[in-house]
XYZ file of C-alpha atoms in Angstrom:
560
model
C -22.827 23.566 6.705
C -23.730 25.630 3.626
C -20.438 27.515 3.447
C -18.487 24.322 4.087
C -20.289 22.705 1.152
C -19.406 25.645 -1.058
C -15.756 25.383 -0.065
C -15.677 21.687 -0.907
C -17.681 21.789 -4.113
C -16.108 24.984 -5.391
C -12.594 23.668 -4.963
C -13.540 20.283 -6.361
C -15.039 21.690 -9.534
C -11.903 23.736 -10.206
C -9.717 20.726 -9.537
C -8.359 19.126 -12.638
C -8.072 15.473 -11.718
C -4.624 15.396 -13.200
C -2.540 16.279 -10.181
C -3.431 19.897 -9.365
C -6.123 21.473 -7.197
C -7.431 24.999 -7.536
C -5.169 27.864 -6.523
C -2.759 25.276 -5.105
C -0.163 27.498 -3.518
C 3.477 28.372 -3.975
C 4.490 25.791 -6.564
C 7.786 27.515 -7.040
C 8.864 27.166 -3.417
C 10.994 24.309 -2.255
C 11.221 23.012 -5.797
C 13.587 20.495 -7.304
C 15.936 22.137 -9.740
C 15.756 21.210 -13.381
C 13.582 18.509 -14.836
C 12.670 18.262 -18.456
C 12.386 15.788 -21.228
C 16.061 14.912 -21.281
C 19.175 14.899 -19.193
C 19.853 13.634 -15.704
C 17.550 13.912 -12.747
C 18.896 14.905 -9.307
C 19.122 11.740 -7.257
C 18.270 9.406 -10.150
C 21.341 7.150 -9.837
C 22.132 5.232 -12.972
C 18.626 5.416 -14.438
C 19.488 7.837 -17.226
C 22.403 5.631 -18.276
C 20.368 2.437 -17.948
C 17.012 3.474 -19.375
C 17.933 6.446 -21.559
C 17.907 10.198 -21.296
C 14.564 10.649 -23.052
C 11.827 9.450 -20.752
C 8.395 10.020 -19.290
C 8.335 9.595 -15.502
C 4.569 9.041 -15.497
C 1.521 10.811 -14.165
C -0.054 10.416 -10.739
C -3.622 11.686 -10.518
C -4.712 13.673 -7.489
C -4.778 11.114 -4.721
C -7.713 10.936 -2.346
C -6.672 9.826 1.117
C -7.494 6.196 1.751
C -9.518 5.507 4.875
C -6.352 4.473 6.735
C -4.498 7.539 5.460
C -7.392 9.723 6.566
C -7.374 8.287 10.085
C -3.592 8.508 10.407
C -3.596 12.090 9.136
C -6.420 13.093 11.450
C -4.482 11.603 14.333
C -1.364 13.653 13.567
C -3.226 16.837 12.619
C -5.714 16.910 15.500
C -3.781 14.945 18.132
C -6.608 12.460 18.446
C -7.053 8.698 18.565
C -10.410 8.874 16.776
C -10.689 6.702 13.657
C -13.785 7.842 11.753
C -12.367 6.414 8.510
C -13.168 2.902 9.685
C -16.841 3.718 9.030
C -16.278 5.157 5.536
C -17.095 3.153 2.419
C -14.138 0.877 1.624
C -12.142 1.336 -1.569
C -11.317 -1.625 -3.811
C -7.768 -2.198 -5.006
C -6.961 -0.463 -8.279
C -4.907 -1.538 -11.289
C -1.756 -1.324 -9.166
C -3.125 -4.050 -6.901
C -3.287 -1.694 -3.921
C -6.112 0.193 -2.232
C -4.078 3.405 -2.362
C -4.245 3.449 -6.180
C -4.968 7.087 -7.075
C -7.062 6.219 -10.130
C -9.357 3.963 -8.084
C -9.951 6.357 -5.179
C -13.133 7.989 -6.411
C -15.377 10.440 -4.567
C -19.028 9.550 -3.974
C -21.952 11.398 -2.415
C -21.886 8.972 0.506
C -18.211 9.629 1.083
C -18.678 13.404 0.989
C -21.445 13.026 3.554
C -19.120 10.922 5.704
C -16.438 13.612 5.513
C -18.914 16.246 6.694
C -20.128 14.103 9.573
C -16.605 13.231 10.635
C -15.390 16.818 10.267
C -18.108 18.181 12.537
C -17.437 15.590 15.221
C -13.672 16.027 15.051
C -13.868 19.826 15.218
C -16.140 19.629 18.253
C -13.726 17.152 19.783
C -10.856 19.620 19.540
C -12.803 22.344 21.341
C -13.899 19.830 23.975
C -10.266 19.362 25.050
C -9.937 23.014 26.058
C -8.447 23.200 29.525
C -6.715 19.818 29.192
C -2.944 20.157 29.487
C -1.323 18.912 26.289
C -4.733 18.378 24.686
C -5.599 19.067 21.049
C -6.960 22.549 21.792
C -3.778 23.585 23.615
C -1.615 22.349 20.740
C -3.673 24.070 18.039
C -4.603 27.320 19.825
C -1.287 28.626 21.141
C -2.236 32.232 21.838
C -4.770 34.240 23.821
C -8.115 34.570 21.981
C -8.197 37.620 19.705
C -8.619 38.445 16.033
C -4.852 38.360 15.539
C -4.639 35.037 17.336
C -7.413 33.618 15.140
C -5.473 34.540 12.004
C -2.348 32.888 13.407
C -4.247 29.717 14.363
C -6.010 29.569 11.002
C -2.771 30.051 9.044
C -0.813 27.478 11.032
C -3.607 24.905 11.011
C -4.311 25.206 7.284
C -0.581 25.024 6.509
C -0.336 21.721 8.367
C -3.599 20.387 6.925
C -2.784 21.326 3.311
C 0.814 20.128 3.777
C 2.285 23.294 2.241
C 2.299 27.062 2.858
C -1.148 28.562 2.404
C -1.869 31.569 0.225
C -3.308 34.825 1.478
C -6.495 34.079 -0.472
C -6.887 30.737 1.305
C -6.403 32.380 4.694
C -8.928 35.084 3.794
C -11.519 32.462 2.848
C -11.049 30.615 6.134
C -11.103 33.843 8.126
C -14.466 34.502 6.473
C -15.659 31.198 7.944
C -14.251 32.201 11.343
C -15.920 35.614 11.148
C -19.426 34.146 10.902
C -19.353 33.669 14.687
C -18.655 36.165 17.426
C -17.369 33.482 19.783
C -13.656 32.676 19.316
C -13.899 28.945 19.989
C -16.957 28.474 17.786
C -15.174 30.283 14.965
C -12.096 28.070 15.319
C -14.330 25.011 15.389
C -15.963 26.119 12.136
C -12.567 26.671 10.521
C -11.358 23.196 11.532
C -14.559 21.715 10.139
C -14.183 23.660 6.881
C -10.573 22.579 6.429
C -11.420 18.917 7.013
C -13.920 18.906 4.142
C -11.680 20.857 1.770
C -10.189 18.913 -1.173
C -6.824 20.476 -0.349
C -6.868 18.362 2.810
C -8.630 15.291 1.414
C -6.366 14.966 -1.639
C -2.591 14.626 -2.031
C -1.583 16.529 -5.161
C 0.968 18.710 -6.907
C 0.398 22.443 -7.259
C 2.445 22.868 -10.440
C 0.500 24.246 -13.391
C 2.612 21.990 -15.624
C 0.621 19.065 -14.296
C -2.171 20.186 -16.619
C 0.056 20.433 -19.693
C -0.079 17.179 -21.608
C 3.386 15.672 -22.003
C 5.184 18.244 -19.849
C 7.877 16.683 -17.683
C 8.689 18.487 -14.461
C 10.128 17.964 -11.022
C 7.615 18.140 -8.187
C 8.385 20.715 -5.504
C 9.719 19.719 -2.109
C 6.355 20.105 -0.358
C 4.759 17.665 -2.795
C 7.799 15.425 -2.406
C 7.441 15.479 1.390
C 3.800 14.463 1.114
C 4.539 11.778 -1.491
C 7.264 10.315 0.741
C 5.251 10.534 3.941
C 2.141 8.890 2.525
C 4.291 6.210 0.894
C 6.128 5.129 4.046
C 3.793 6.239 6.843
C 0.362 6.743 5.254
C 0.080 10.094 6.965
C 1.000 13.774 6.645
C 4.648 14.907 6.728
C 6.082 15.452 10.190
C 7.951 18.560 11.330
C 11.334 17.371 10.029
C 10.053 16.654 6.520
C 8.224 19.982 6.478
C 11.339 21.875 7.566
C 13.407 20.233 4.847
C 10.739 21.075 2.273
C 10.709 24.671 3.456
C 14.502 24.812 3.102
C 14.254 23.326 -0.401
C 16.727 20.548 0.411
C 14.559 17.449 0.717
C 15.170 16.377 -2.899
C 18.949 16.330 -2.455
C 20.079 12.689 -2.712
C 21.886 12.454 0.622
C 19.022 14.175 2.443
C 16.396 12.018 0.757
C 18.269 8.819 1.583
C 18.660 9.862 5.205
C 14.941 10.557 5.476
C 14.030 7.162 4.029
C 16.267 5.501 6.635
C 14.752 7.588 9.429
C 11.196 6.909 8.349
C 11.693 3.150 7.942
C 12.958 3.053 11.540
C 9.837 4.825 12.835
C 6.889 2.797 14.212
C 4.627 4.625 11.731
C 5.964 2.317 9.005
C 3.595 -0.337 10.395
C 0.792 1.269 8.392
C 2.645 0.625 5.129
C 3.325 -2.965 6.169
C -0.369 -3.455 6.873
C -1.072 -2.485 3.264
C 1.535 -4.940 2.007
C -0.043 -7.635 4.156
C -3.574 -6.901 2.964
C -3.007 -6.057 -0.701
C 0.223 -7.785 -1.715
C -0.002 -10.883 0.492
C -3.786 -10.943 -0.021
C -4.807 -11.214 3.627
C -7.455 -8.452 3.701
C -10.375 -10.866 4.168
C -8.460 -13.218 6.443
C -7.418 -10.287 8.658
C -10.942 -8.880 9.020
C -11.594 -8.982 12.798
C -15.318 -9.252 12.128
C -14.949 -12.084 9.620
C -15.015 -15.828 10.014
C -13.694 -18.731 7.977
C -15.414 -22.106 8.002
C -13.072 -24.803 9.277
C -10.631 -22.395 10.912
C -10.901 -21.029 14.432
C -10.620 -17.288 14.984
C -7.600 -17.921 17.203
C -5.682 -19.731 14.463
C -6.833 -17.249 11.822
C -5.568 -14.301 13.882
C -2.295 -16.127 14.563
C -1.769 -16.701 10.826
C -2.182 -12.983 10.177
C 0.098 -12.144 13.093
C 2.826 -14.358 11.658
C 2.739 -12.503 8.327
C 2.818 -9.164 10.168
C 5.824 -10.281 12.232
C 7.650 -11.467 9.103
C 7.139 -8.170 7.256
C 8.106 -6.168 10.341
C 11.342 -8.155 10.600
C 12.200 -7.496 6.947
C 12.135 -3.767 7.672
C 13.577 -3.840 11.203
C 16.442 -6.154 10.201
C 16.753 -4.491 6.783
C 16.599 -7.777 4.906
C 16.194 -8.047 1.168
C 12.581 -8.178 0.017
C 13.693 -11.346 -1.789
C 13.497 -13.069 1.604
C 9.715 -13.349 1.121
C 10.708 -16.195 -1.235
C 13.928 -17.446 0.340
C 13.829 -16.816 4.102
C 14.700 -19.872 6.174
C 12.872 -18.781 9.312
C 9.362 -18.346 10.650
C 7.711 -16.271 13.366
C 5.474 -18.237 15.706
C 3.416 -17.624 18.781
C 2.189 -20.602 20.797
C -0.733 -21.124 18.418
C 1.407 -21.149 15.270
C 4.094 -23.327 16.909
C 1.386 -25.898 17.585
C 0.141 -25.495 14.010
C 3.633 -26.150 12.649
C 4.214 -28.903 15.233
C 7.433 -27.271 16.451
C 8.495 -26.372 20.030
C 7.592 -22.841 21.142
C 10.733 -21.235 22.610
C 9.094 -18.149 24.098
C 7.683 -17.330 27.519
C 4.744 -15.206 26.351
C 2.346 -17.433 24.364
C 1.045 -14.386 22.429
C 4.440 -13.049 21.369
C 5.916 -14.007 17.992
C 9.365 -15.572 18.210
C 11.751 -16.272 15.363
C 12.386 -19.993 14.824
C 14.046 -22.149 12.196
C 11.766 -22.779 9.265
C 10.065 -26.182 9.100
C 11.541 -28.313 6.304
C 8.442 -28.056 4.131
C 8.414 -24.238 4.024
C 10.283 -21.385 2.398
C 10.016 -17.674 3.064
C 6.814 -15.761 3.693
C 5.070 -17.221 0.652
C 4.475 -20.627 2.266
C 3.099 -19.320 5.528
C -0.329 -20.781 6.294
C -1.822 -17.278 6.168
C -0.930 -16.658 2.507
C -1.690 -20.243 1.502
C -5.113 -20.054 3.177
C -5.919 -16.647 1.686
C -5.091 -17.852 -1.836
C -6.517 -21.401 -1.664
C -9.811 -20.477 -3.322
C -11.991 -22.666 -1.082
C -12.067 -24.063 2.446
C -12.922 -27.600 1.310
C -10.197 -28.025 -1.330
C -7.432 -26.086 -3.031
C -8.079 -24.430 -6.359
C -4.701 -24.209 -8.155
C -5.969 -21.463 -10.475
C -6.478 -19.144 -7.488
C -2.980 -19.673 -6.144
C -1.553 -19.524 -9.665
C -3.345 -16.246 -10.302
C -1.875 -14.765 -7.116
C 1.592 -15.896 -8.175
C 1.286 -14.330 -11.630
C 0.086 -11.075 -10.092
C 2.402 -10.731 -7.107
C 5.532 -12.784 -7.838
C 6.013 -12.836 -11.618
C 3.983 -9.736 -12.618
C 2.488 -11.563 -15.599
C -1.239 -11.430 -14.766
C -3.460 -13.199 -17.287
C -6.129 -11.488 -19.338
C -9.728 -11.800 -18.120
C -11.330 -15.097 -19.146
C -13.481 -15.139 -22.304
C -17.211 -14.563 -21.855
C -19.320 -17.581 -20.908
C -16.252 -19.440 -19.629
C -17.113 -22.286 -17.264
C -15.061 -21.486 -14.172
C -16.421 -24.259 -11.937
C -13.939 -26.577 -10.309
C -14.927 -29.884 -8.760
C -13.737 -30.957 -5.325
C -11.177 -33.706 -6.064
C -12.186 -35.616 -2.931
C -15.657 -36.145 -4.409
C -14.729 -36.507 -8.075
C -11.846 -38.918 -7.605
C -9.943 -36.799 -10.108
C -6.795 -34.913 -9.171
C -6.662 -31.140 -9.754
C -3.976 -31.703 -12.394
C -6.364 -33.994 -14.270
C -9.272 -31.598 -13.795
C -7.277 -28.680 -15.194
C -5.929 -30.546 -18.198
C -8.726 -29.091 -20.324
C -7.301 -25.620 -19.792
C -4.097 -26.394 -21.624
C -5.802 -28.458 -24.328
C -8.300 -25.683 -25.163
C -6.631 -23.009 -27.360
C -8.951 -20.330 -25.939
C -7.651 -21.034 -22.424
C -4.119 -22.355 -22.800
C -2.459 -18.984 -23.348
C -3.245 -17.873 -19.795
C -3.652 -21.159 -17.958
C -0.465 -22.839 -19.188
C 1.546 -20.669 -16.800
C -1.068 -19.920 -14.135
C -2.101 -23.547 -13.615
C 1.483 -24.787 -13.566
C 2.463 -22.366 -10.809
C -0.678 -23.089 -8.802
C -0.169 -26.848 -9.070
C 3.318 -26.333 -7.678
C 1.689 -25.498 -4.331
C -0.627 -28.515 -4.175
C 1.347 -30.042 -1.310
C -0.345 -27.417 0.894
C -3.987 -27.978 1.807
C -6.647 -25.204 1.992
C -5.281 -24.070 5.370
C -1.620 -24.317 4.402
C -0.802 -27.615 6.083
C 1.591 -29.990 4.319
C 0.139 -33.062 2.624
C 1.350 -35.722 0.200
C -2.015 -37.177 -0.882
C -5.582 -36.033 -1.603
C -8.567 -37.577 0.193
C -10.181 -40.226 -2.014
C -7.743 -39.654 -4.890
C -5.258 -42.460 -5.638
C -1.534 -41.845 -5.624
C 0.711 -39.120 -4.284
C 0.394 -35.449 -5.176
C 2.321 -34.386 -8.246
C 3.456 -30.771 -7.688
C 6.076 -30.722 -10.420
C 6.229 -28.348 -13.330
C 8.353 -26.002 -15.398
C 8.754 -22.259 -14.986
C 7.680 -20.146 -17.963
C 10.263 -18.827 -20.446
C 12.892 -17.526 -20.387
C 13.762 -19.641 -17.336
C 12.176 -22.950 -18.425
C 13.514 -24.391 -15.169
C 11.936 -27.689 -14.091
C 10.823 -28.004 -10.480
C 9.568 -30.955 -8.457
C 7.448 -29.115 -5.834
C 6.657 -25.727 -4.352
C 9.962 -25.430 -2.479
C 11.836 -26.050 -5.717
C 9.565 -23.669 -7.593
C 10.132 -20.768 -5.223
C 13.904 -21.352 -5.149
C 13.961 -21.277 -8.936
C 11.754 -18.169 -9.079
C 14.001 -16.356 -6.593
C 16.922 -16.868 -8.974
C 15.149 -15.167 -11.898
C 15.504 -11.496 -12.759
C 11.788 -11.432 -13.580
C 10.698 -12.329 -10.034
C 13.182 -9.889 -8.484
C 11.970 -7.114 -10.760
C 8.373 -8.032 -9.928
C 8.974 -7.734 -6.187
C 10.459 -4.284 -6.769
C 7.481 -3.467 -8.986
C 5.056 -4.354 -6.193
C 6.780 -1.920 -3.830
C 7.071 0.821 -6.436
C 3.425 0.551 -7.513
C 2.396 0.957 -3.886
C 4.752 3.916 -3.343
C 3.689 5.708 -6.548
C -0.024 4.903 -5.979
C -0.391 3.830 -9.608
C 0.199 0.870 -11.883
C 3.527 0.734 -13.702
C 2.703 0.472 -17.388
C 5.092 2.492 -19.538
C 8.340 1.270 -21.035
C 10.231 3.733 -18.854
C 8.383 2.593 -15.697
C 9.316 -1.014 -16.344
C 12.904 -0.236 -17.303
C 13.475 1.774 -14.127
C 11.827 -0.743 -11.804
C 13.683 -3.639 -13.451
C 16.951 -1.809 -12.811
C 15.945 -1.268 -9.172
C 15.001 -4.924 -8.730
C 18.209 -6.169 -10.308
C 20.294 -3.857 -8.135
C 18.621 -4.331 -4.769
C 16.204 -7.294 -4.608
C 19.083 -9.732 -4.302
C 20.237 -12.281 -1.721
C 22.555 -9.666 -0.197
C 20.332 -6.635 -0.791
C 18.433 -4.589 1.785
C 14.852 -3.383 1.977
C 16.033 0.168 2.663
C 18.197 0.045 -0.457
C 15.176 -0.796 -2.600
C 13.087 1.956 -1.032
C 15.883 4.510 -1.438
C 16.273 3.668 -5.117
C 12.512 4.044 -5.598
C 12.539 7.396 -3.770
C 15.413 8.606 -5.956
C 13.848 7.448 -9.216
C 12.528 9.939 -11.731
C 9.112 8.311 -11.354
C 9.073 9.434 -7.716
C 10.808 12.810 -8.058
C 9.019 13.933 -11.175
C 5.688 13.984 -12.967
C 4.387 14.004 -16.511
C 1.576 16.455 -17.165
C -1.804 15.423 -18.483
C -4.451 17.611 -20.111
C -7.537 18.220 -17.946
């Protein structure tokens, strides 16, 4: 354990948390040609012309693997189904809105301890498969035990784990770990354990020294590009094909990169990315917790709501629909439980399978599914329009409000007990100058969804409140489009460039693992949204444009 601790802590203290770790490796190999403060970028179609030739593609800090990324990577690296990451401390969403936000993925003492515990168990697990045909041991140890074999195993394993060629110094360090034992298998076990607690495994990073030069603009090498692409679309390490292309130095070429995006979106591994979109963009993390409960909603219905959102997102990718269909889709995915919930016939034979059906008349797209409406309602007893409005400003319009002033009274009275409609209760927000700047938009959007109750069922009146629900409003400038209810509101939003750019921004923030804040970030993502998040666009088109953007292919250095 002592030498493993030294490996971890020594590498961590030499790691500048600006995108580079230690003696990184061959940063010159597999690199993208060019890169600099001006001029075109290979595979950056139209962005130089649209957003200018002088730009800053942005900086991505060294990225600690999320718990899901850790488990997926362990599975591919060690050929195991173990998921130790499920027991690690969870990470909150960062400024990007996603749990994979590099700036939010900190390291704690508890997490380091968890890595050690998991590493020991996983290393032992590999050795325990010895003698099993096709087992982890047979796939990692491919030669007869000897000193030469150990060096081969160590080199190959570290290369896969670090997601790039290893240096002779790195191999020598690991061979020193191996050499502490006279038994071959025990030595290999120690090496596996040491690698699993090394920052070069735990972090995704660039090895370029320019990453530590403030303001330097450079193209990341193809190994870093392979890792960036693989963790974006699969949340795991690059597979053999990505690694081979990185080794050949051809991954960054536009045609090759586009082909890889298409291949990866067609792979079942993309389900891990869609889970993140479901949890962090759609906001279903709590609702999807298998150990959670929700008062007033059975676990069966709750699970079915989550399953419907999963099926919808899977169809967007499988059918290559525009991401705009989350607002405009005229279909739903129901199992028997959700068909009953919607009060529509279930056309399938398997009551647990999700089947595509025509959308009920009071719905539009993914955004009016009961799952999202329940997750954003704010309470199980009544809807809180501010909660739904806040979600809309974050995820659909990308105009999140500033935090409320200190000592703000954020209580909201149940309209069924007050006899006052939510619109009446929230009137003080727009009349108070300290609140109106944020709430004028947020409350209006949230009130547009008041025809849906706390569990997403359609309603036209409130209990104990006279009159019918008024869900009308006006979109914020520059649209200023009046709407009469949530269906109208979403149709009007889908027609705005702002909403289309925002949907592209959500995807790009997830892919880049950082918030998009610079003028260049926003210009590029707006161009991507305008070009591809359209009624006739395709999800793969959006992802290809993101992968070919200078924000994805390049990096801006930052002083340590």
